Short mmCIF file of C-alpha atoms in Angstrom, two decimals:
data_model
loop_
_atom_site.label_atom_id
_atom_site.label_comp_id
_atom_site.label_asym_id
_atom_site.label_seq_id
_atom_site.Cartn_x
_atom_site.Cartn_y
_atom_site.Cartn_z
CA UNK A 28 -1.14 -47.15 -25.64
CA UNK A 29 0.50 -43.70 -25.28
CA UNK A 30 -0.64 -40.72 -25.11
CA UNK A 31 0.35 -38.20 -28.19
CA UNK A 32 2.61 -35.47 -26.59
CA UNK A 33 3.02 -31.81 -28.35
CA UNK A 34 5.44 -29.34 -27.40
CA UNK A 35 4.38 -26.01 -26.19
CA UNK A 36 5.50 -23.30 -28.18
CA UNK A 37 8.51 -21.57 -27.02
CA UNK A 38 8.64 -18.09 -28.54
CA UNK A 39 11.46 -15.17 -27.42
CA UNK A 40 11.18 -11.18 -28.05
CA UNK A 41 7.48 -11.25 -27.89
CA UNK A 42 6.29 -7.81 -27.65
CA UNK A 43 2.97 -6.90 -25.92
CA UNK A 44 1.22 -6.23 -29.36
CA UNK A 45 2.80 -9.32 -31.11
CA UNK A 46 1.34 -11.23 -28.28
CA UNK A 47 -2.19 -9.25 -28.15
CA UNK A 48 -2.42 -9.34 -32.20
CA UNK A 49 -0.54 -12.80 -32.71
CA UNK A 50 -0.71 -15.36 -30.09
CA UNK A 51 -3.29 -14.80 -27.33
CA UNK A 52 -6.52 -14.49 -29.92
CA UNK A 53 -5.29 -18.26 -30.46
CA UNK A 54 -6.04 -19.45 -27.01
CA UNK A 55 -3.13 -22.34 -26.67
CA UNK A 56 -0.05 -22.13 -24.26
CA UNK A 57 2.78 -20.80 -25.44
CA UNK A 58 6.45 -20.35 -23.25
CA UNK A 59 7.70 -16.69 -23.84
CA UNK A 60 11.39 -16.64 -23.03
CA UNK A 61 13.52 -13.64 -22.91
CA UNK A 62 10.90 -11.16 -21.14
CA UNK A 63 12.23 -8.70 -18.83
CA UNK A 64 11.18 -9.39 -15.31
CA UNK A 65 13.34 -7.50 -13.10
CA UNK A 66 15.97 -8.07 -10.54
CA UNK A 67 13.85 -11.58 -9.03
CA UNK A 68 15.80 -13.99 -11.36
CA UNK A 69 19.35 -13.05 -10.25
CA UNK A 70 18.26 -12.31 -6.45
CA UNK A 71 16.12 -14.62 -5.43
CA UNK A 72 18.47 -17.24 -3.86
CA UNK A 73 17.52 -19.01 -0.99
CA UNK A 74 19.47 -16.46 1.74
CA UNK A 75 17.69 -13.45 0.22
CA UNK A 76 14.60 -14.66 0.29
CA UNK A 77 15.12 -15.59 3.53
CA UNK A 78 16.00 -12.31 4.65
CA UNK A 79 14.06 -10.12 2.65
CA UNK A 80 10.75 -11.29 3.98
CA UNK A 81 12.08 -12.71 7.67
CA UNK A 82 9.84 -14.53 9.94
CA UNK A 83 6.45 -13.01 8.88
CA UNK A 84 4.07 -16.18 9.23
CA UNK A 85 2.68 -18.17 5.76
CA UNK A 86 0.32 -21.20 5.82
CA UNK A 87 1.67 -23.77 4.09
CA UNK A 88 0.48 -27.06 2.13
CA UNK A 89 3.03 -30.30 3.73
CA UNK A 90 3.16 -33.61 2.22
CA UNK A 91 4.66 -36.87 3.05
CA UNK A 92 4.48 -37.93 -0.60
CA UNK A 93 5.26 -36.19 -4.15
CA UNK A 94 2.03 -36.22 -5.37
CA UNK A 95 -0.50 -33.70 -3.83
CA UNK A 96 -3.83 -34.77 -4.13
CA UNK A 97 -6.16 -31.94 -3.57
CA UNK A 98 -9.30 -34.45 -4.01
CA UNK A 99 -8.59 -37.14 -0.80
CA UNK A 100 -6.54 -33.97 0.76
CA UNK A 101 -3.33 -36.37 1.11
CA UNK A 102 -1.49 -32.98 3.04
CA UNK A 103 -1.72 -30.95 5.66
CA UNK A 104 -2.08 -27.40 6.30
CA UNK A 105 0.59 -26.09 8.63
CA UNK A 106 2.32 -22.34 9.66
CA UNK A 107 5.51 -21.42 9.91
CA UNK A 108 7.82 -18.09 9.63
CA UNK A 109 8.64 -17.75 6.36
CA UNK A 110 12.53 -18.15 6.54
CA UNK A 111 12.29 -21.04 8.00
CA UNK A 112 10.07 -22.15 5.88
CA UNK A 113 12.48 -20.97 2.63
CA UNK A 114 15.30 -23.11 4.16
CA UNK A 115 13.38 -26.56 4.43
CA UNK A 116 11.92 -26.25 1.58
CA UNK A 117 15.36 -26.05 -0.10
CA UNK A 118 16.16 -28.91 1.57
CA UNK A 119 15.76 -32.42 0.58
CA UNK A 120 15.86 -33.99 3.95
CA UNK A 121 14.79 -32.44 7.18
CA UNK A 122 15.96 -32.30 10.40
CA UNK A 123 12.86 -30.53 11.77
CA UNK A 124 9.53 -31.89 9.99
CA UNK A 125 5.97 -32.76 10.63
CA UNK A 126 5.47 -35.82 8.96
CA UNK A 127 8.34 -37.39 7.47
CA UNK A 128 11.97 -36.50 6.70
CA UNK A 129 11.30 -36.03 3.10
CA UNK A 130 8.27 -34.02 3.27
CA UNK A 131 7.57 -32.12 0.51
CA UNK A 132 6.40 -28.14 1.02
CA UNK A 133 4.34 -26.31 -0.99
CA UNK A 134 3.21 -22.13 -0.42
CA UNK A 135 0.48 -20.83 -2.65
CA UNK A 136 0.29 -16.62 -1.36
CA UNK A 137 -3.60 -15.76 0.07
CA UNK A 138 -4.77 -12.57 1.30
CA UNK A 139 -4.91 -11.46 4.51
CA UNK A 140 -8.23 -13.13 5.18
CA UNK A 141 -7.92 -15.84 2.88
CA UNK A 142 -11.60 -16.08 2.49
CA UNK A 143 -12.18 -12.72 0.91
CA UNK A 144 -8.82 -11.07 0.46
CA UNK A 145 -7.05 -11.48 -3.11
CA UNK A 146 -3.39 -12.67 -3.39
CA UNK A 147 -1.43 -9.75 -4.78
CA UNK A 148 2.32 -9.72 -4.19
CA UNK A 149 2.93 -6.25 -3.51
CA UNK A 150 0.49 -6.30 -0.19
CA UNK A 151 1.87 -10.13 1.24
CA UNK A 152 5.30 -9.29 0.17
CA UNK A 153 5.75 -6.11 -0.68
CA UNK A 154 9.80 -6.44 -0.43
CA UNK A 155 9.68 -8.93 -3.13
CA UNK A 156 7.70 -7.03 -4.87
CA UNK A 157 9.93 -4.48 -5.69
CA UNK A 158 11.91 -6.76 -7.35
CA UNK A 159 9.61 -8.22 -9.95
CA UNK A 160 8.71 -6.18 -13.20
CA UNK A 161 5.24 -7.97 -13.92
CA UNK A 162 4.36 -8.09 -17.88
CA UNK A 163 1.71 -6.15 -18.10
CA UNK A 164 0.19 -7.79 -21.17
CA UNK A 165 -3.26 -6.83 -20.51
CA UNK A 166 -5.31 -3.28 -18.94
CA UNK A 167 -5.08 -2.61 -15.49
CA UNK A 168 -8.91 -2.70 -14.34
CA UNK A 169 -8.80 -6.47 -16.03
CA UNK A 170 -5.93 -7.11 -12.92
CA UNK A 171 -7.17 -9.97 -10.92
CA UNK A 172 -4.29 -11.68 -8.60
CA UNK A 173 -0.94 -12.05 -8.26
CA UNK A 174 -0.05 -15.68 -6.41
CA UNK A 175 3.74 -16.11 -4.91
CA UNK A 176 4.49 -19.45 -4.91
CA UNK A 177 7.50 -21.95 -3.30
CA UNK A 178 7.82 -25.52 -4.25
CA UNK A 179 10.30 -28.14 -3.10
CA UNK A 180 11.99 -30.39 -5.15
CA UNK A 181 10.23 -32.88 -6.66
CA UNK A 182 6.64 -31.74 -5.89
CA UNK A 183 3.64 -32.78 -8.38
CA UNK A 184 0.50 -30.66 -7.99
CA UNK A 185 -2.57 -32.14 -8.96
CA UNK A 186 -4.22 -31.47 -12.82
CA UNK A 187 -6.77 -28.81 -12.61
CA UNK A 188 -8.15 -25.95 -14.51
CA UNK A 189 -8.37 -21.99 -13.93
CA UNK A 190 -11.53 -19.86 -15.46
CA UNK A 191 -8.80 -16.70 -15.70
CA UNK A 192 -6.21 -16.36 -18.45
CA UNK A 193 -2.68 -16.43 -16.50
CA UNK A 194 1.37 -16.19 -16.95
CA UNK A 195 2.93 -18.88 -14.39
CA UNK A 196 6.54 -16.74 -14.60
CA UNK A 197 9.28 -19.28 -13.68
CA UNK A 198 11.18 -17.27 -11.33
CA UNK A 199 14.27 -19.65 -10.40
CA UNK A 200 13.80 -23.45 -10.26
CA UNK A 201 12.54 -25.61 -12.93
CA UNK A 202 9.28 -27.10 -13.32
CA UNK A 203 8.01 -29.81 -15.86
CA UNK A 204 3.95 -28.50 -17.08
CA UNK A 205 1.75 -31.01 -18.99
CA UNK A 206 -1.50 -29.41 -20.31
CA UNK A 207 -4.48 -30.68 -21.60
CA UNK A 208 -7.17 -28.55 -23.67
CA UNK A 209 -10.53 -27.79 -22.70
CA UNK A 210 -11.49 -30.13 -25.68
CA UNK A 211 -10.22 -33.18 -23.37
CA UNK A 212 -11.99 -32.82 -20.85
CA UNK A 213 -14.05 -35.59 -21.61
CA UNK A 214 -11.32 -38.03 -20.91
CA UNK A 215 -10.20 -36.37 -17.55
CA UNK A 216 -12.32 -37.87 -15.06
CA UNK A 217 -13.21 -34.58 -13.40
CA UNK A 218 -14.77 -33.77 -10.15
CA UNK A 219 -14.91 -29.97 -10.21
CA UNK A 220 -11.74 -28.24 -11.50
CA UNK A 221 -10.16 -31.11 -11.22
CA UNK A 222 -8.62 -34.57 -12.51
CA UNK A 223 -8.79 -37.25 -10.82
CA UNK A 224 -5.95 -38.42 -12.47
CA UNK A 225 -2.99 -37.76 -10.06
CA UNK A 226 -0.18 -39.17 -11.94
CA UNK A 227 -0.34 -38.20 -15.98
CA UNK A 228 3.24 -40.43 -16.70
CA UNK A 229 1.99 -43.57 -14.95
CA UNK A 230 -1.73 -43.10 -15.55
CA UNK A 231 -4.21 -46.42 -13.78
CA UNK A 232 -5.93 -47.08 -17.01
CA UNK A 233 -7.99 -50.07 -15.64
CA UNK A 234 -9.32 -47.03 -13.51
CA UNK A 235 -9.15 -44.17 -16.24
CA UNK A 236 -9.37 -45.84 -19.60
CA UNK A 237 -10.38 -43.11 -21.24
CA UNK A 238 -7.46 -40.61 -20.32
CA UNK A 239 -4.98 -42.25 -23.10
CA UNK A 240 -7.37 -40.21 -25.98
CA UNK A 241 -6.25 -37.07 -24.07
CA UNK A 242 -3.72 -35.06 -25.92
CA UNK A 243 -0.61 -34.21 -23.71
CA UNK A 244 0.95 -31.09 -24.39
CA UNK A 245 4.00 -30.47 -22.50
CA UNK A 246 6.88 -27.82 -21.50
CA UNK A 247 10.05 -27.38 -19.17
CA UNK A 248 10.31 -23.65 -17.58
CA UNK A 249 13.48 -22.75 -16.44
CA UNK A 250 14.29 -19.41 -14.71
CA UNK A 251 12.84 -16.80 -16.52
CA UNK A 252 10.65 -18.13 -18.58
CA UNK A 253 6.95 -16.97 -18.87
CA UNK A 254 4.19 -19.76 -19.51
CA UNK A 255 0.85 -18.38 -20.93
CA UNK A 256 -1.93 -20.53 -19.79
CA UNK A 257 -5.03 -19.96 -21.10
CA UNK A 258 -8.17 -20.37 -19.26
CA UNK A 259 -9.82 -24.08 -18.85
CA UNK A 260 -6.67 -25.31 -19.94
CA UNK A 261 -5.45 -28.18 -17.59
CA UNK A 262 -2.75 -28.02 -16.00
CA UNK A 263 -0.18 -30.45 -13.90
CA UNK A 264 3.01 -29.13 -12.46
CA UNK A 265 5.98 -30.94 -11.29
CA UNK A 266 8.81 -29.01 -9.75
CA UNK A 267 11.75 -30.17 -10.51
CA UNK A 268 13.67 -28.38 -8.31
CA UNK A 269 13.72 -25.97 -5.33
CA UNK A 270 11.49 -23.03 -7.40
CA UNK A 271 9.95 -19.75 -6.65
CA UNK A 272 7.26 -18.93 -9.07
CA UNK A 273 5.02 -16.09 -9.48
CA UNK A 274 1.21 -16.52 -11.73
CA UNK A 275 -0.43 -13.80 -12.35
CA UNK A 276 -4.28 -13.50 -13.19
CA UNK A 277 -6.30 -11.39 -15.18
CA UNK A 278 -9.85 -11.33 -16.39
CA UNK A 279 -10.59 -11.43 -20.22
CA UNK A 280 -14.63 -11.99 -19.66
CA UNK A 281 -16.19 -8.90 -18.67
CA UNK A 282 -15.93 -8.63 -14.95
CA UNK A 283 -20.12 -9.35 -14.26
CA UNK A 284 -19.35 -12.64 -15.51
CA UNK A 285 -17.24 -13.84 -12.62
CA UNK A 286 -18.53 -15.44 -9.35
CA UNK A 287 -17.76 -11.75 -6.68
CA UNK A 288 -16.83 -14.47 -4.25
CA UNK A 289 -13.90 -15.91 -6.10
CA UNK A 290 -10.84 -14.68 -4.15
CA UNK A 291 -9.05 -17.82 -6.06
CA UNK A 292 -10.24 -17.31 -9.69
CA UNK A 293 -11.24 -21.07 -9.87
CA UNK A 294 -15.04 -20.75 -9.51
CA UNK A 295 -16.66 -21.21 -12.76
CA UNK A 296 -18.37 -18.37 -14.46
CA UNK A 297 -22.03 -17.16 -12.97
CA UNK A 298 -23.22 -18.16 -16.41
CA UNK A 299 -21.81 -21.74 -16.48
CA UNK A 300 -23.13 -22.27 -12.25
CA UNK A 301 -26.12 -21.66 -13.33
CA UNK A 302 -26.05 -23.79 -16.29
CA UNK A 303 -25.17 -27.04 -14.45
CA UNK A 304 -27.74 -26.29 -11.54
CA UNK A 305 -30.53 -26.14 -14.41
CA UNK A 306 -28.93 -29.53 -15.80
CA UNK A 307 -28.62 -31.35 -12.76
CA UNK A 308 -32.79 -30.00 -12.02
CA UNK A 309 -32.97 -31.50 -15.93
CA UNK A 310 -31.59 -35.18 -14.73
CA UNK A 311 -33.59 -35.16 -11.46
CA UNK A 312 -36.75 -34.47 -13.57
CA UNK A 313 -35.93 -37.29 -15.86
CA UNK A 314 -35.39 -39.80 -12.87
CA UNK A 315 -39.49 -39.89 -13.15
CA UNK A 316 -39.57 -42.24 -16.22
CA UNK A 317 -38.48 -45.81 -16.45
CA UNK A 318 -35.35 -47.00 -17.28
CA UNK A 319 -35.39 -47.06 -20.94
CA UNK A 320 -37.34 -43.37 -21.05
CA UNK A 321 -34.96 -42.29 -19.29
CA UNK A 322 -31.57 -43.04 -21.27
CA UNK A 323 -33.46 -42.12 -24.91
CA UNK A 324 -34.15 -38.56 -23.62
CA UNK A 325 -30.51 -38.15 -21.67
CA UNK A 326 -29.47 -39.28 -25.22
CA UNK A 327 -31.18 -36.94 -26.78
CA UNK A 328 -30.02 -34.13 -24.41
CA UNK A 329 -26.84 -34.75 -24.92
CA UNK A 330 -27.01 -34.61 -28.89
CA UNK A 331 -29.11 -31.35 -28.50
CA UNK A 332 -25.77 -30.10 -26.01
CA UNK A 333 -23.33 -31.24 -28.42
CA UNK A 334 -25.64 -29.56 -31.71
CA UNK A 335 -25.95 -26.13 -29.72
CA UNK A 336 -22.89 -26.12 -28.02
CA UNK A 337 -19.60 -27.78 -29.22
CA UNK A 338 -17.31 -26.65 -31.70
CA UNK A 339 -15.27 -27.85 -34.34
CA UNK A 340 -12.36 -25.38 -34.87
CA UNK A 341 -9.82 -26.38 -32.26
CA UNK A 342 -7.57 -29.05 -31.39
#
């Protein structure tokens, strides 16, 4: 069995109020190509990059395999100066490395304290900076981050979803994105944010029956092209090649309704935490009855979830 795949819209000469009036109301991915983003997609070759930033330090993700795995943590965290870390991971073998020859290197931008400090371009690389022109699609106070990111070739980051509306803007590289809606989740196999399934072309379906009734919508970004990503859409990422990326975040709830601690904008809404607490409370109360008690009322919570809660009107 296969799953069905859809192709992700890919729309060019999108104004700001064709996308406002037209497209975002619709909540579904959609590529915008042709947007004006600045000098980044011309300059941004490996030398530059290299120079523009030099040896500041970044914290970086290292893997001896593909497939990161942010679940059983199958990397490691390491630092290096960032031009050195531009050249290897532009290469495809290494002559320096930490694990293995063919490690694979992955930098995802953090504040200055990573803990509380927001990713935003313009304060970890402010050089860079000046050569992106970020669409500014939505109001300034509704800002959240922007996160730099450097893949090597070949790199597959795990399926997961983000509680902020975002552009992933291809800067040079190509990447491969399959997304799943918020509707699928059922079929998933979450823990948190994310899937537990790792590899979406070869799923284990002993393991993960369930994940062939998910409905696979893919794209293929190539320099310059801007990928709208709604929020709780899933997301997996494979760069295909050597690829500098920038995603940019913004909130579209009003701002009380996200967790003040979030510096990542992957902490679910204060709302929703609160809803699961007073579920799981809800299950621990029901672990009083017998057996059979217990599965006709979880039955007839979930009906009562699925009456109140689910809708109909998107696919």
């Amino acid at each position: 069995r296969e799953q069905s795949v859809v192709p992700v819209a890919r729309l060019a000469g999108v104004t700001r109020e064709q996308f406002l009036r037209d497209i975002y109301p619709r909540r579904r991915p959609v590529v915008l190509k042709g947007m004006e983003l600045g000098t980044c997609t011309t300059k941004w070759t490996v030398d530059y990059l290299s120079q523009a930033e030099g040896s500041k330090e970044v914290k970086i993700h290292v893997s001896a395999v593909p497939q990161m795995d942010f679940l059983s943590k199958n990397f490691v965290y390491r630092t290096l100066p960032f031009d050195v870390f531009v050249q290897r991971a532009a290469e495809i073998k290494h002559k320096e490395y930490f694990l293995s020859e063919d490690e694979k290197y992955y930098l995802r931008s953090v504040g200055e304290d990573a803990r509380k400090d927001i990713a935003d371009i313009r304060k970890q690389f402010p050089i860079l900076a000046e050569d992106v022109q970020i669409p500014e699609y939505f109001e300034k106070e509704q800002f959240f981050s922007s996160v730099f990111r450097i893949s090597s070739a070949g790199l597959q980051l795990w399926t997961h979803y983000d509680v902020m509306d975002n552009f992933l803007i291809q800067v040079t590289g190509k990447k491969r994105v399959v997304l799943y809606s918020p509707r699928d989740a059922p079929y998933l196999y979450l823990s948190g944010t994310k899937s537990e399934v790792l590899d979406v072309d070869n799923p284990d379906l002993e393991k993960y029956p369930l994940f062939v009734k998910a409905k696979r919508y893919q794209c293929f970004l190539e320099a310059g092209d801007v990928l709208f990503i709604p929020a709780l859409w899933f997301h997996n990422v494979i760069s295909e090649e050597f690829g500098v990326a920038l995603n940019v975040f913004w909130k579209h709830l009003p701002a009380e309704s996200y967790d003040k601690s979030d510096t990542y904008g992957n902490k679910d809404p204060t709302a929703a935490s609160r809803a699961i607490q007073i579920l799981d409370r809800a299950l621990k109360t029901l672990e009083e009855l017998p057996e059979e008690y217990r599965d006709f009322y979880a039955r007839r919570m979930v009906l009562r979830i699925q009456e109140k809660a689910y809708r109909n009107d998107y696919g």
